[in-house]
GROMACS .gro file of C-alpha atoms in nm:
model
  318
    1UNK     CA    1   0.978  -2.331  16.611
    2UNK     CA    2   1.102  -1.958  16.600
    3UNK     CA    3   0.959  -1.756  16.861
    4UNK     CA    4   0.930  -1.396  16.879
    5UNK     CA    5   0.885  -1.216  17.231
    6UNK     CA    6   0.896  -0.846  17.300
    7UNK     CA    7   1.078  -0.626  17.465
    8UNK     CA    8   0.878  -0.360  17.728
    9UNK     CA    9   1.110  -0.050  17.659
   10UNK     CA   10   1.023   0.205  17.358
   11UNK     CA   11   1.227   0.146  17.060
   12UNK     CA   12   1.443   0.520  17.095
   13UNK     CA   13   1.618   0.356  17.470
   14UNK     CA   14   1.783   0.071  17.265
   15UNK     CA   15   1.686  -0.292  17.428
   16UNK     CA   16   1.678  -0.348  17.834
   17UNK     CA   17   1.792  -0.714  17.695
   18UNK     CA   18   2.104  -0.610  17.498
   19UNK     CA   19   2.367  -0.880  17.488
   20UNK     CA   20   2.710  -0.706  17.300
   21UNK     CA   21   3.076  -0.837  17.182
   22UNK     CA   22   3.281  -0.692  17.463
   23UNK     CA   23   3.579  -0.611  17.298
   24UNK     CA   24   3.776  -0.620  17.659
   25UNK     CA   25   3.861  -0.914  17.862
   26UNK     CA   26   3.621  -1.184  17.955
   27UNK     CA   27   3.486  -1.129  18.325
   28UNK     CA   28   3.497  -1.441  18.532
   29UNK     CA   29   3.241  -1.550  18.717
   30UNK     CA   30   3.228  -1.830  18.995
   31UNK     CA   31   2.835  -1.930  19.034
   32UNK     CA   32   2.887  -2.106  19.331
   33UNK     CA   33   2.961  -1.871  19.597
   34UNK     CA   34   2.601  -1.888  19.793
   35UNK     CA   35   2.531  -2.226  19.677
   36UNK     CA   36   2.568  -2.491  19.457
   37UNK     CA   37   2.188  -2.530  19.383
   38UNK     CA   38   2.010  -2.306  19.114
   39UNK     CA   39   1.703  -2.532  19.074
   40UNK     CA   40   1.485  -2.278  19.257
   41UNK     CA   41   1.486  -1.924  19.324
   42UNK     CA   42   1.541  -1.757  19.641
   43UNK     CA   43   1.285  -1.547  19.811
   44UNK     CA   44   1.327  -1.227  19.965
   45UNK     CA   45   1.381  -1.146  20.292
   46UNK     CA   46   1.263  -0.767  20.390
   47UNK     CA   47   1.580  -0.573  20.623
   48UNK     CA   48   1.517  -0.312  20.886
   49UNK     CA   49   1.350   0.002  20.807
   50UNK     CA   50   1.543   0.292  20.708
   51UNK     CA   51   1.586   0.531  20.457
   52UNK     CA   52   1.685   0.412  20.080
   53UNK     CA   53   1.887   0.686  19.906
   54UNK     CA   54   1.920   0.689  19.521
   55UNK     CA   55   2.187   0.793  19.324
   56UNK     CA   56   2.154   0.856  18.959
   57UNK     CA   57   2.323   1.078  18.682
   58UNK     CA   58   2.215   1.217  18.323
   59UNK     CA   59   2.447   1.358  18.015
   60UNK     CA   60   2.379   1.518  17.758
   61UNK     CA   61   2.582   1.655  17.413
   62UNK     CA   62   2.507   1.977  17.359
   63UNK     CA   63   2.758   2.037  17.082
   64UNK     CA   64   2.920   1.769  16.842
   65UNK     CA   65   3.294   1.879  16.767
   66UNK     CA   66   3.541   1.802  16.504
   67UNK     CA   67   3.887   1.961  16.616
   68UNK     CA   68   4.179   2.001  16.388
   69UNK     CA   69   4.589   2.018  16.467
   70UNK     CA   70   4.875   2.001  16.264
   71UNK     CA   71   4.657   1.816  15.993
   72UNK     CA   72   4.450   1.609  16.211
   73UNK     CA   73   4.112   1.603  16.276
   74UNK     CA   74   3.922   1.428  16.573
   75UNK     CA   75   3.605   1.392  16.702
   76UNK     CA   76   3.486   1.541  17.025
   77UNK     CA   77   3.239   1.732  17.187
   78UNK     CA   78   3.104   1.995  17.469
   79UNK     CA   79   2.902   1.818  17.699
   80UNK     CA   80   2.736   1.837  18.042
   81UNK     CA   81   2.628   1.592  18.342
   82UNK     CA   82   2.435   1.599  18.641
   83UNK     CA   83   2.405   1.347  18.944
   84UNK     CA   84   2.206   1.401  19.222
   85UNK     CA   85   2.025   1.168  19.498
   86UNK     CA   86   1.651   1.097  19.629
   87UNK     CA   87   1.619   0.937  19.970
   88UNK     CA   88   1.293   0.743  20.008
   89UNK     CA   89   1.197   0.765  20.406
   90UNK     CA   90   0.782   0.721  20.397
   91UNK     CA   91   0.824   1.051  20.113
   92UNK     CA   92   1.048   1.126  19.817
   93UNK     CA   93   1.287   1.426  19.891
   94UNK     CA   94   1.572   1.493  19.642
   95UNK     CA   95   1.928   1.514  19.829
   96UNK     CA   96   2.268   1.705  19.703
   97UNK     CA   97   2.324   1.729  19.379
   98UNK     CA   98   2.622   1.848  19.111
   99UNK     CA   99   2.659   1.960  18.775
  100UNK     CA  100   2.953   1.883  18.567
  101UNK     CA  101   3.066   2.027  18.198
  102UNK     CA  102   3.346   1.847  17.996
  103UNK     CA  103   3.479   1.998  17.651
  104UNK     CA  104   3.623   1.665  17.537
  105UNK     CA  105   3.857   1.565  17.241
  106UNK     CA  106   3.953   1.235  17.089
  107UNK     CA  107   4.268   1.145  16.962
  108UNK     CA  108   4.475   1.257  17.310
  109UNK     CA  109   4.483   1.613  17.183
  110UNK     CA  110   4.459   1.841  17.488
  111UNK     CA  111   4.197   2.131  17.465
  112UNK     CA  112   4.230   2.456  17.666
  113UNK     CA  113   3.948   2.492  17.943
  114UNK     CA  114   3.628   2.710  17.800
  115UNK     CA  115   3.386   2.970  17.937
  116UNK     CA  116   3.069   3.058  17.834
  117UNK     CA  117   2.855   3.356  17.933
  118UNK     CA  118   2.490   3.237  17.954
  119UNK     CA  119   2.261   3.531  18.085
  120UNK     CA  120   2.454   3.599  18.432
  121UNK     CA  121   2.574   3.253  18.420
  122UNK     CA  122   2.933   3.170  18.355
  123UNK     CA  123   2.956   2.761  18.237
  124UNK     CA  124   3.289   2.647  18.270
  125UNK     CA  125   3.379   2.340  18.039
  126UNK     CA  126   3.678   2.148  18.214
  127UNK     CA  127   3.927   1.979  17.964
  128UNK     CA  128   3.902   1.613  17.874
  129UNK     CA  129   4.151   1.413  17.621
  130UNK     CA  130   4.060   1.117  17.506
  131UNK     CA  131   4.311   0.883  17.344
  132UNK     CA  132   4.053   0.758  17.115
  133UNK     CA  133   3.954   0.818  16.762
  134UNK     CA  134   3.703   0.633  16.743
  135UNK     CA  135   3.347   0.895  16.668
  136UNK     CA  136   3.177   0.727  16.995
  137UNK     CA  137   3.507   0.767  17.212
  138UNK     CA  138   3.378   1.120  17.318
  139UNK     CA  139   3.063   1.023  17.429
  140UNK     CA  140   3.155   0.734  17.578
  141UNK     CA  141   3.460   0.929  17.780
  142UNK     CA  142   3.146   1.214  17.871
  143UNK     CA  143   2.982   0.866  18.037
  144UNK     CA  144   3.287   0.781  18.228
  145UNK     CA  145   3.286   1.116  18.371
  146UNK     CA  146   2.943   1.087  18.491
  147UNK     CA  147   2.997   0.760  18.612
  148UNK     CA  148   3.265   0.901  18.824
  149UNK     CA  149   3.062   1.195  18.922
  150UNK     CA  150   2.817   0.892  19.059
  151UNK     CA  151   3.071   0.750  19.243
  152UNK     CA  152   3.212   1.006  19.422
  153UNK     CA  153   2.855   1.127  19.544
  154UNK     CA  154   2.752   0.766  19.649
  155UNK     CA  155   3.066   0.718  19.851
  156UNK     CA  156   2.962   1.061  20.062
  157UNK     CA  157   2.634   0.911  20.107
  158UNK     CA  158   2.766   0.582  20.244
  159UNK     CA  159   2.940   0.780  20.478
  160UNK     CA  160   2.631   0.699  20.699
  161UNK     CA  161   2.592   0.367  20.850
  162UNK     CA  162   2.195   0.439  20.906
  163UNK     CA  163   2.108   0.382  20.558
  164UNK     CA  164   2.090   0.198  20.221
  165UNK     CA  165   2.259   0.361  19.893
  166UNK     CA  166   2.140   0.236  19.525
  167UNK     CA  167   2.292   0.344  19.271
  168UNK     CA  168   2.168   0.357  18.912
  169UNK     CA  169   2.414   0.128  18.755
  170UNK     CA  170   2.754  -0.110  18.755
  171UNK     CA  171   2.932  -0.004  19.041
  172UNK     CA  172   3.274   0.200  18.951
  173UNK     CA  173   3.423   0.274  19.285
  174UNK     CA  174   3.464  -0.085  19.555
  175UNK     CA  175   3.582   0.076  19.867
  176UNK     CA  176   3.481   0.001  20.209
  177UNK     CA  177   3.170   0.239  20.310
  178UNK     CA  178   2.979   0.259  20.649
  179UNK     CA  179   2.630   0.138  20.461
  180UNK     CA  180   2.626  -0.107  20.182
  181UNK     CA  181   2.687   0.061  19.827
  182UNK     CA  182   2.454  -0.126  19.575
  183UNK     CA  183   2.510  -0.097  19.224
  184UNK     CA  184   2.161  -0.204  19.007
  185UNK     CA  185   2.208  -0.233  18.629
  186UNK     CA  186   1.880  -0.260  18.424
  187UNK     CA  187   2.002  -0.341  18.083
  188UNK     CA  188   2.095  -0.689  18.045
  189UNK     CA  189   2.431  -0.656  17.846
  190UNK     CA  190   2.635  -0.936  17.888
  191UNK     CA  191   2.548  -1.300  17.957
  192UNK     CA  192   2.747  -1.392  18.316
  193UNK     CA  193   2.590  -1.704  18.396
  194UNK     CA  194   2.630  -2.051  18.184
  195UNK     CA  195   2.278  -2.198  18.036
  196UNK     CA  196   2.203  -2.395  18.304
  197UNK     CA  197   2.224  -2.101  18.557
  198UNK     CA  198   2.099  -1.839  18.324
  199UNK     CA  199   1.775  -2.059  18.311
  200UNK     CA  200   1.696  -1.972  18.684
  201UNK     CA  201   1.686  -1.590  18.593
  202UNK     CA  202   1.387  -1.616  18.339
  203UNK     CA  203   1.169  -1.819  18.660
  204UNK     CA  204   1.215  -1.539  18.929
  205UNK     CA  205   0.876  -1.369  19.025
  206UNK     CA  206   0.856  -1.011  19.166
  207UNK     CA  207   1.110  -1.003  19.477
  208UNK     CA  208   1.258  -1.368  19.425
  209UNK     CA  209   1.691  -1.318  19.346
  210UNK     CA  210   1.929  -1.556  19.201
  211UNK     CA  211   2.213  -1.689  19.419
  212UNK     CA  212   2.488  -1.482  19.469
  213UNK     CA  213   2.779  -1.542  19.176
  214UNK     CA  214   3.115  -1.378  19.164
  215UNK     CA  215   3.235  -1.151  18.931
  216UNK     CA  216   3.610  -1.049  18.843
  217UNK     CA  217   3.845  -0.993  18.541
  218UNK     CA  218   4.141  -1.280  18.483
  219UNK     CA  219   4.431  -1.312  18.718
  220UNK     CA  220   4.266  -1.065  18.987
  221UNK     CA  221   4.070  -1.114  19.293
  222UNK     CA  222   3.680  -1.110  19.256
  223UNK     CA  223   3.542  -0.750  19.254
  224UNK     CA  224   3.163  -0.798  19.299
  225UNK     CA  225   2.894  -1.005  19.395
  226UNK     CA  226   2.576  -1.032  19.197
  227UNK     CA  227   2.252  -1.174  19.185
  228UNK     CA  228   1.942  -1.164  18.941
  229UNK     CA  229   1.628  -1.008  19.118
  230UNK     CA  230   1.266  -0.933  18.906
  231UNK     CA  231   1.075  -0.644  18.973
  232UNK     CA  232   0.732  -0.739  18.810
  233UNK     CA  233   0.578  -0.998  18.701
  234UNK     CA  234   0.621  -1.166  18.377
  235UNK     CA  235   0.423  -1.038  18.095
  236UNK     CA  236   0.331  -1.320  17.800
  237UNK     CA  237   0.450  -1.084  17.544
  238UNK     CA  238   0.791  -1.028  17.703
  239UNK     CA  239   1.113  -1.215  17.668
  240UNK     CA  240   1.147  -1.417  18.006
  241UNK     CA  241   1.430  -1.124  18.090
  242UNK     CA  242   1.203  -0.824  18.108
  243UNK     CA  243   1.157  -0.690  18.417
  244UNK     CA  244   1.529  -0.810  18.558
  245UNK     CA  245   1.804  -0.654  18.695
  246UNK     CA  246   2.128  -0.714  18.816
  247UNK     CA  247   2.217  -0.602  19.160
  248UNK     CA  248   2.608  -0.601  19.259
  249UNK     CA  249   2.781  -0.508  19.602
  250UNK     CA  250   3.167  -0.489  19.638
  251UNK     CA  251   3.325  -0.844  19.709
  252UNK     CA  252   3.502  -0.666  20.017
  253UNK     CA  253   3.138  -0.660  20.196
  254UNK     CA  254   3.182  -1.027  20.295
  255UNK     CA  255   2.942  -1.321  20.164
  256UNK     CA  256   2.722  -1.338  20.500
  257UNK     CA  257   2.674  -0.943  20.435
  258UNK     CA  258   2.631  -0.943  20.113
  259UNK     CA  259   2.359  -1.235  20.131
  260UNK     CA  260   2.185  -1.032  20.356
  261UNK     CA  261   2.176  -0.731  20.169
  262UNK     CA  262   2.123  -0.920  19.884
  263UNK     CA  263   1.789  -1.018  20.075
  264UNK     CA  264   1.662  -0.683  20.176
  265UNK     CA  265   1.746  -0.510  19.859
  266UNK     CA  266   1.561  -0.762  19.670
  267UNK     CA  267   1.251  -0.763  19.858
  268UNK     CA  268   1.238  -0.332  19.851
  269UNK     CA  269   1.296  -0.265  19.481
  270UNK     CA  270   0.993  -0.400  19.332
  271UNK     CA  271   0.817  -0.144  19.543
  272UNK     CA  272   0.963   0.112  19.351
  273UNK     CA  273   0.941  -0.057  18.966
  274UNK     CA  274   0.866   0.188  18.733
  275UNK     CA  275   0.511   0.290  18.544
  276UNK     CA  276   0.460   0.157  18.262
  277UNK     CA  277   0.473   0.539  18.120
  278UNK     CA  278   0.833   0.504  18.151
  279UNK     CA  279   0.987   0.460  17.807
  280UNK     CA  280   1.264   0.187  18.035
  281UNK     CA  281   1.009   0.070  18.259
  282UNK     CA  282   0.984  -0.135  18.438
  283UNK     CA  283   1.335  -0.103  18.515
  284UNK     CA  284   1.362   0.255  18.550
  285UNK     CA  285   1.264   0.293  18.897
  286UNK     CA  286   1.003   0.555  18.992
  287UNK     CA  287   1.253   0.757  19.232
  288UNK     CA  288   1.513   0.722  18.939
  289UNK     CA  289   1.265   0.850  18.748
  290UNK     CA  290   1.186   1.190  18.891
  291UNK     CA  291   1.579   1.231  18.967
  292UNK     CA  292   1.691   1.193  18.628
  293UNK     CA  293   1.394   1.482  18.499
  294UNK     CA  294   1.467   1.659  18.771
  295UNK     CA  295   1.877   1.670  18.685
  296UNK     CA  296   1.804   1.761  18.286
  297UNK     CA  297   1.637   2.054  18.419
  298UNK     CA  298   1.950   2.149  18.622
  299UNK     CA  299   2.199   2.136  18.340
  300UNK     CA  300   1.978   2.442  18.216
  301UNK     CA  301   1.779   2.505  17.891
  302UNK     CA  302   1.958   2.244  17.604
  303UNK     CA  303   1.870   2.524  17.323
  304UNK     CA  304   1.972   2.825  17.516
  305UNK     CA  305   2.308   2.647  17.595
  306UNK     CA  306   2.366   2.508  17.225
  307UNK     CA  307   2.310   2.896  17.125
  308UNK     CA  308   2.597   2.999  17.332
  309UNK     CA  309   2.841   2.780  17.244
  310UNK     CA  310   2.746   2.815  16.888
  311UNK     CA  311   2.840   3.165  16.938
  312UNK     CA  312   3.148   3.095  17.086
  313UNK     CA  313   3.262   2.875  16.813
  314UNK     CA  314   3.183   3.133  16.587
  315UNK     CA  315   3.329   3.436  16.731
  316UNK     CA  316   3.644   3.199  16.804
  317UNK     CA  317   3.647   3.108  16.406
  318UNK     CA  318   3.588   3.507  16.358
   0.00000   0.00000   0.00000
């Protein structure tokens, strides 16, 4: 019988279940790196007290580009991004935070750095060349930067050994830090696990994880370790997904460590799930939440930016 089960984000976010051809090599994964059993979930187990500090980023397009040389034409773009942190220590305070501007081109060509005068502002747009032609190869090299951006910022956090660091998706950077680095990714994109240890995930209650599983790419040594935690409880007109996320430390931290982090990190974040307000909840964690509005304001006014580099374009076309 077909059955038809809903997913809790609003339509314009895409799908927090959104399994995709990945077009580059496989991951591996080795399910059996905690243990061999995934008949039952494993509960939480709540970590010392300390303060939980959030890293998140936002982009945004401000203007679509199409660039021509020597009888080519790419896409690209002008573009800006903002990360910042919240630390959650019995209140919400919001932490450092920096704004970034990329003009970016596909097709490798190599654009000159651009400034534009907004009120007594100068924004700066650094250079970005992206070998790609594909339309989405901008945006997608505006995410990277970001992502990078994230990085960088969570690794000065971790500098700390007092503290927790959660970052707002896959971890990009697997050094050695003085706190654990944990990288939680709330759309469900790729399916890790075979059937018979997928079927655990959809069984988790609020705070319960998966066993650890290793993740790598072919002929390398394993990157991360990851487990399945859920946030909420399950909703009848949800897929048995909703409300899951996937939680990865680098493999470098060690099992023991990692299990233990695994434990605490588990048990705090459905403490934090989102409200149901939030067009991602519940994945979109509250603290993320108020970063990521917070950010978009930083990045300044998106029509009063547009304007000026619709000005520039034109005076530059003048």
């Amino acid at each position: 019988m077909l059955k038809l089960r809903a997913d809790p984000w609003m339509p314009d976010h895409g799908m927090g279940y959104e399994v995709t051809p990945d077009d580059g090599p496989a991951p591996t994964t080795d399910p059996f790196v905690e243990s061999r059993d995934w008949s039952s979930p494993i509960p939480s187990v709540p970590g010392p007290d300390g303060p939980v500090w959030f890293v998140d980023g936002v982009r945004r397009v401000e203007v679509r580009l199409v660039a021509e040389e020597g009888g080519r034409r790419v896409p690209g773009l002008f573009g800006s991004h903002a990360v910042g942190t919240v630390c959650s220590d019995g209140k919400a305070t919001f932490g450092e935070h920096r704004v970034g501007r990329a003009l970016v081109l596909g097709g490798g060509l190599q654009p000159e750095p651009v400034e534009v005068v907004v009120g007594g502002t100068i924004l700066s747009y650094a250079p970005v060349a992206e070998p790609g032609t594909d339309p989405n190869k901008p945006l997608w090299r505006l995410q990277q930067e970001m992502r990078q951006a994230e990085a960088a910022l969570a690794a000065s956090l971790a500098g700390e050994a007092d503290r927790l660091v959660v970052v707002d998706g896959p971890l990009t950077r697997l050094d050695p830090t003085a706190c654990p680095v944990v990288g939680m990714v709330k759309r469900y994109q790729h399916q890790y696990l075979a059937p018979e240890q997928e079927a655990l995930v959809g069984v988790l209650a609020p705070g319960e994880r998966t066993p650890l599983f290793a993740l790598g790419i072919p002929n390398e040594p394993v990157q991360r370790l990851a487990w399945y935690t859920r946030l909420v409880p399950w909703r009848p007109p949800w897929h048995d997904h909703a409300g899951v996320v996937r939680c990865e430390v680098p493999a470098g931290l060690g099992l023991d460590r990692a299990v233990e982090v695994a434990g605490r990190v588990s048990a705090l974040l459905p403490g934090y799930a989102g409200r149901p307000t939030d067009p991602r909840a519940p994945q979109n964690l509250a603290p993320v939440a108020g970063l990521e509005a917070w950010l978009t304001h930083r990045m300044g006014h998106r029509a009063i930016v547009r304007r000026a580099l619709l000005e520039h374009l034109f005076r530059e076309a003048a």
